[in-house]
């Protein structure tokens, strides 16, 4: 296709489209798994080396649409508003409006309906904002794929893949489309999502019967399945809804559709408060009717009271706050995959972090090479393949003159799946794993060209559990050799010979000791260490492929520099202040781990290695963690054990991971954190959070944000509760003592549904308290309403209800015949009290100031307060609202009384905080 495309007049859009239509028409009767790979490439008009051209890919994307499984349509804003009407209490209100209308109170009925409508609009807009944030986040998290276009491998959004695209797969990838495999190397794919079979299928390239069931189509890779080992290239045969997965339309992973523990907790709290409120409402209504008040007035008061006091909007407000917080975290490069994570993050006690790439920069540079004939230093920077090899006399070495170095470099180049690429600006970057890229650079510094990279006939891939990788290559004469690299002690165990200069001799204890001394010295300097070895397979391949890794000839050892990230030391200090323990768990050598730990200021000097951990009891392991041990040379299953041991102590664990085998530990941890750059799709799918920059400091930033959100949720829950309690007490007391109603039903609705909800939501955007990272993680059993918080709620509510009642009675005494005046005074006093009282809930600490001067730090709250007061002015001075809410205009002295009643609530709040802190 590429060559044909080039011959076409590419500016002629129509010509391109016709070509594609005939291509897809052709493909319709084509059965990819029954045809050869070549035939598939031809049928899809692609090219096995170059892939598609950019223009061709764009045209196909336009013709066939994006490569995605369409999920249920997103709710639109109208639907979200409509949903607000489905709540029970709103239906009761609509019923109340109908009753009002039927007994002739048309005005009240209209007001109730208007308030319900305003409430639905506000609720709908907020939910819509939250849904949009989550949708934007999904875009961030959308999978990516390595695609060859115009001969260059590119990392693209998987939704842009088109039929005919040449795709590269590697271990840990989620297959991005249905592919016909061209070059699978040791490729094994887990296809349970499609076939239900939990054991992974080994893939190959020969055609299979056209009627073979999915599980036997071993030359295809299906969208949504995961590569558990090996790598491959393949050609996309179907995308989007035309894939097997699309056909069964399974994959729907909806962000935010499960309730978080906090939401559940608050729902329960909301229910309990709701039942109490309804009981009180019924009681007061009954009392009112029994003491001779008109039944209709009491019915409406009861309904309004119930609506006022039932905090049924609470879980929605929490979801909105968490969802908006998710966006804040995304800006800080922590992408949350579910809402639970936001909440869990704020409560983390222990972070188990890997080292490479998270605490260090993952920019690897081979600085040392040990050969049995002598050690060499390597000069250079980054991945640029230029720099000298320097011997122990500080003299440059001519690499081509050193056969032993050439043999080592040959392994470095061919036992390697990475590339280093020069960008147009002259800088060099890696494609693939950093360790392998560093070895590729090393080989090129030694004069090897990428043309000397021998293709693997067989491959035993690297895994953190095996800690080694082997390829079998053949030279032009068909002679096979195994090339091996891996952790030095793992390679030494399998070594029988060593290369010294030009000779290969049996290895003795002395050479083993020298090699060990060399790699230990590299590790003590914080470097990553690898040994390189080979085995001549002249006598033929062993029956079991793994046996090629025995009887090896050691060629040398390398030391790789990977400097700590600059920002990590400060982040660790923050974690310490916040009472969060950080445990390093690494696949690297103990000495390397200890050296890096001391460079970044991580406590702990004892190192526990994976094999040692296996011999420990749970109690010993707990003691080791308590004494700040570092875990090195661990395998992924050790991570699961560490999580379990800590969870048994009721600790909440965040665990990082990147490989396929890390998935169980990521799932098991309270917060699984996958790496966005280094991580595999499998690790990402198993995690709660993806770090866009792989950086440890981002975890701490996300925890800080998680804590802020939790604090703010607590703040608005307490605030709402104090407002509602104050209203219920004031109305209730007035009924009990037999006085007139202090607020009319429409006024209660106005107060709660129109003015107080937005104020509470604005509290959710409070900036963080100074103490946010200065106090230990909250205890897991801590309720939202602690005794101290309840005390503040109660004292504020007591004052607000008392002050409102006093204003009401004063007004009645002043104007005994004008009930509307007294009610307007009480109504306005309560609204103003609530606006002043919100300042009490900005901070719970007594030394944090009154929350007035710092109002500029929370723009939304300032807007909510000013907006509410402006609305209240309209409510009492604008004639249409006057008649809707039954208010009368107030004069200057009335306002003085209201202010005199409202402002002291700040003093009450402050005095309570001082009293609470004096008791602690
Ligand atoms: P961390 O857990 O801190 O991120 P890590 O994941 O980088 O560490 P591993 O990738 O498990 O640790 O590597 C463990 C050891 O395996 C390394 O110290 C190195 O000796 C060896 N190793 C790493 N990458 C490769 C590779 N591509 N091929 C062969 N051996 C490797």
mmCIF file of N, CA and C in Angstrom, residues 505-561:
data_model
loop_
_atom_site.group_PDB
_atom_site.id
_atom_site.type_symbol
_atom_site.label_atom_id
_atom_site.label_comp_id
_atom_site.label_asym_id
_atom_site.label_seq_id
_atom_site.Cartn_x
_atom_site.Cartn_y
_atom_site.Cartn_z
ATOM 1 N N UNK A 505 38.526 -20.362 29.738
ATOM 2 C CA UNK A 505 39.053 -21.357 30.679
ATOM 3 C C UNK A 505 37.985 -21.677 31.714
ATOM 4 N N UNK A 506 38.175 -22.803 32.406
ATOM 5 C CA UNK A 506 37.238 -23.156 33.472
ATOM 6 C C UNK A 506 37.344 -22.088 34.568
ATOM 7 N N UNK A 507 36.202 -21.716 35.116
ATOM 8 C CA UNK A 507 36.245 -20.646 36.124
ATOM 9 C C UNK A 507 36.694 -21.225 37.463
ATOM 10 N N UNK A 508 37.544 -20.483 38.185
ATOM 11 C CA UNK A 508 37.956 -20.975 39.508
ATOM 12 C C UNK A 508 37.470 -19.992 40.582
ATOM 13 N N UNK A 509 37.705 -20.368 41.832
ATOM 14 C CA UNK A 509 37.194 -19.550 42.943
ATOM 15 C C UNK A 509 37.787 -18.157 42.928
ATOM 16 N N UNK A 510 39.035 -18.096 42.480
ATOM 17 C CA UNK A 510 39.701 -16.812 42.489
ATOM 18 C C UNK A 510 38.992 -15.828 41.541
ATOM 19 N N UNK A 511 38.690 -16.314 40.333
ATOM 20 C CA UNK A 511 38.004 -15.429 39.367
ATOM 21 C C UNK A 511 36.598 -15.090 39.867
ATOM 22 N N UNK A 512 35.924 -16.088 40.408
ATOM 23 C CA UNK A 512 34.582 -15.809 40.969
ATOM 24 C C UNK A 512 34.679 -14.694 42.014
ATOM 25 N N UNK A 513 35.704 -14.803 42.882
ATOM 26 C CA UNK A 513 35.860 -13.794 43.940
ATOM 27 C C UNK A 513 36.141 -12.425 43.326
ATOM 28 N N UNK A 514 36.973 -12.419 42.283
ATOM 29 C CA UNK A 514 37.285 -11.127 41.637
ATOM 30 C C UNK A 514 36.024 -10.506 41.030
ATOM 31 N N UNK A 515 35.260 -11.346 40.349
ATOM 32 C CA UNK A 515 34.028 -10.838 39.720
ATOM 33 C C UNK A 515 33.080 -10.304 40.791
ATOM 34 N N UNK A 516 32.946 -11.092 41.875
ATOM 35 C CA UNK A 516 32.030 -10.692 42.947
ATOM 36 C C UNK A 516 32.476 -9.369 43.569
ATOM 37 N N UNK A 517 33.788 -9.274 43.779
ATOM 38 C CA UNK A 517 34.317 -8.041 44.362
ATOM 39 C C UNK A 517 33.999 -6.842 43.439
ATOM 40 N N UNK A 518 34.142 -7.093 42.132
ATOM 41 C CA UNK A 518 33.904 -6.003 41.176
ATOM 42 C C UNK A 518 32.443 -5.561 41.213
ATOM 43 N N UNK A 519 31.514 -6.524 41.123
ATOM 44 C CA UNK A 519 30.116 -6.059 41.049
ATOM 45 C C UNK A 519 29.617 -5.534 42.396
ATOM 46 N N UNK A 520 30.217 -6.038 43.499
ATOM 47 C CA UNK A 520 29.821 -5.504 44.800
ATOM 48 C C UNK A 520 30.274 -4.046 44.910
ATOM 49 N N UNK A 521 31.471 -3.769 44.384
ATOM 50 C CA UNK A 521 31.959 -2.380 44.430
ATOM 51 C C UNK A 521 31.051 -1.470 43.592
ATOM 52 N N UNK A 522 30.629 -1.947 42.417
ATOM 53 C CA UNK A 522 29.701 -1.131 41.594
ATOM 54 C C UNK A 522 28.417 -0.860 42.390
ATOM 55 N N UNK A 523 27.899 -1.934 42.999
ATOM 56 C CA UNK A 523 26.625 -1.808 43.719
ATOM 57 C C UNK A 523 26.769 -0.874 44.912
ATOM 58 N N UNK A 524 27.914 -0.956 45.605
ATOM 59 C CA UNK A 524 28.116 -0.075 46.756
ATOM 60 C C UNK A 524 28.119 1.387 46.349
ATOM 61 N N UNK A 525 28.423 1.632 45.088
ATOM 62 C CA UNK A 525 28.380 3.018 44.601
ATOM 63 C C UNK A 525 26.983 3.358 44.091
ATOM 64 N N UNK A 526 26.009 2.489 44.352
ATOM 65 C CA UNK A 526 24.624 2.768 43.958
ATOM 66 C C UNK A 526 24.334 2.372 42.523
ATOM 67 N N UNK A 527 25.235 1.615 41.897
ATOM 68 C CA UNK A 527 25.011 1.270 40.484
ATOM 69 C C UNK A 527 24.271 -0.056 40.357
ATOM 70 N N UNK A 528 23.563 -0.166 39.261
ATOM 71 C CA UNK A 528 22.854 -1.401 38.926
ATOM 72 C C UNK A 528 23.879 -2.315 38.282
ATOM 73 N N UNK A 529 23.812 -3.610 38.564
ATOM 74 C CA UNK A 529 24.853 -4.504 38.044
ATOM 75 C C UNK A 529 24.248 -5.607 37.187
ATOM 76 N N UNK A 530 24.964 -5.954 36.141
ATOM 77 C CA UNK A 530 24.546 -7.064 35.271
ATOM 78 C C UNK A 530 25.786 -7.839 34.850
ATOM 79 N N UNK A 531 25.623 -9.141 34.722
ATOM 80 C CA UNK A 531 26.713 -9.941 34.157
ATOM 81 C C UNK A 531 26.291 -10.365 32.758
ATOM 82 N N UNK A 532 27.267 -10.509 31.859
ATOM 83 C CA UNK A 532 26.973 -10.962 30.497
ATOM 84 C C UNK A 532 27.733 -12.246 30.242
ATOM 85 N N UNK A 533 27.086 -13.181 29.567
ATOM 86 C CA UNK A 533 27.701 -14.493 29.377
ATOM 87 C C UNK A 533 27.213 -15.081 28.065
ATOM 88 N N UNK A 534 27.849 -16.157 27.636
ATOM 89 C CA UNK A 534 27.375 -16.817 26.411
ATOM 90 C C UNK A 534 27.606 -18.318 26.517
ATOM 91 N N UNK A 535 27.023 -19.038 25.579
ATOM 92 C CA UNK A 535 27.263 -20.475 25.531
ATOM 93 C C UNK A 535 27.204 -20.912 24.071
ATOM 94 N N UNK A 536 28.252 -21.630 23.706
ATOM 95 C CA UNK A 536 28.331 -22.167 22.371
ATOM 96 C C UNK A 536 27.401 -23.383 22.257
ATOM 97 N N UNK A 537 26.535 -23.386 21.229
ATOM 98 C CA UNK A 537 25.576 -24.507 21.133
ATOM 99 C C UNK A 537 25.918 -25.422 19.955
ATOM 100 N N UNK A 538 27.238 -25.548 19.696
ATOM 101 C CA UNK A 538 27.678 -26.418 18.593
ATOM 102 C C UNK A 538 27.135 -27.823 18.721
ATOM 103 N N UNK A 539 27.035 -28.283 19.963
ATOM 104 C CA UNK A 539 26.616 -29.674 20.169
ATOM 105 C C UNK A 539 25.103 -29.826 20.065
ATOM 106 N N UNK A 540 24.425 -28.758 19.697
ATOM 107 C CA UNK A 540 22.973 -28.834 19.496
ATOM 108 C C UNK A 540 22.213 -28.221 20.653
ATOM 109 N N UNK A 541 20.925 -27.964 20.407
ATOM 110 C CA UNK A 541 20.074 -27.334 21.424
ATOM 111 C C UNK A 541 19.642 -28.382 22.443
ATOM 112 N N UNK A 542 19.643 -28.018 23.727
ATOM 113 C CA UNK A 542 19.118 -28.961 24.720
ATOM 114 C C UNK A 542 17.608 -29.149 24.509
ATOM 115 N N UNK A 543 17.075 -30.261 25.029
ATOM 116 C CA UNK A 543 15.640 -30.526 24.843
ATOM 117 C C UNK A 543 14.801 -29.449 25.510
ATOM 118 N N UNK A 544 15.218 -29.138 26.729
ATOM 119 C CA UNK A 544 14.495 -28.092 27.441
ATOM 120 C C UNK A 544 15.227 -26.778 27.221
ATOM 121 N N UNK A 545 14.511 -25.782 26.637
ATOM 122 C CA UNK A 545 15.163 -24.531 26.255
ATOM 123 C C UNK A 545 15.880 -23.870 27.444
ATOM 124 N N UNK A 546 15.269 -23.957 28.636
ATOM 125 C CA UNK A 546 15.871 -23.298 29.812
ATOM 126 C C UNK A 546 17.268 -23.824 30.093
ATOM 127 N N UNK A 547 17.562 -25.049 29.632
ATOM 128 C CA UNK A 547 18.889 -25.618 29.903
ATOM 129 C C UNK A 547 20.002 -24.890 29.158
ATOM 130 N N UNK A 548 19.650 -24.053 28.168
ATOM 131 C CA UNK A 548 20.726 -23.297 27.505
ATOM 132 C C UNK A 548 21.368 -22.321 28.480
ATOM 133 N N UNK A 549 20.678 -22.058 29.594
ATOM 134 C CA UNK A 549 21.225 -21.100 30.564
ATOM 135 C C UNK A 549 22.153 -21.770 31.573
ATOM 136 N N UNK A 550 22.565 -22.974 31.294
ATOM 137 C CA UNK A 550 23.530 -23.670 32.161
ATOM 138 C C UNK A 550 24.861 -23.733 31.434
ATOM 139 N N UNK A 551 25.942 -23.977 32.214
ATOM 140 C CA UNK A 551 27.268 -24.156 31.603
ATOM 141 C C UNK A 551 27.720 -22.934 30.832
ATOM 142 N N UNK A 552 27.489 -21.761 31.391
ATOM 143 C CA UNK A 552 27.776 -20.519 30.669
ATOM 144 C C UNK A 552 29.248 -20.113 30.784
ATOM 145 N N UNK A 553 29.643 -19.276 29.841
ATOM 146 C CA UNK A 553 30.972 -18.668 29.908
ATOM 147 C C UNK A 553 30.798 -17.205 30.287
ATOM 148 N N UNK A 554 31.377 -16.814 31.425
ATOM 149 C CA UNK A 554 31.238 -15.437 31.879
ATOM 150 C C UNK A 554 32.116 -14.532 31.019
ATOM 151 N N UNK A 555 31.498 -13.466 30.489
ATOM 152 C CA UNK A 555 32.270 -12.538 29.653
ATOM 153 C C UNK A 555 32.647 -11.266 30.423
ATOM 154 N N UNK A 556 31.845 -10.916 31.381
ATOM 155 C CA UNK A 556 32.166 -9.727 32.155
ATOM 156 C C UNK A 556 30.971 -9.225 32.934
ATOM 157 N N UNK A 557 31.200 -8.147 33.665
ATOM 158 C CA UNK A 557 30.150 -7.561 34.494
ATOM 159 C C UNK A 557 30.136 -6.065 34.202
ATOM 160 N N UNK A 558 28.925 -5.460 34.202
ATOM 161 C CA UNK A 558 28.875 -4.007 33.992
ATOM 162 C C UNK A 558 28.212 -3.320 35.192
ATOM 163 N N UNK A 559 28.584 -2.065 35.400
ATOM 164 C CA UNK A 559 27.955 -1.232 36.432
ATOM 165 C C UNK A 559 27.214 -0.110 35.730
ATOM 166 N N UNK A 560 25.939 0.070 36.076
ATOM 167 C CA UNK A 560 25.111 1.062 35.368
ATOM 168 C C UNK A 560 24.660 2.141 36.348
ATOM 169 N N UNK A 561 24.958 3.367 35.978
ATOM 170 C CA UNK A 561 24.586 4.491 36.829
ATOM 171 C C UNK A 561 23.134 4.885 36.563
#
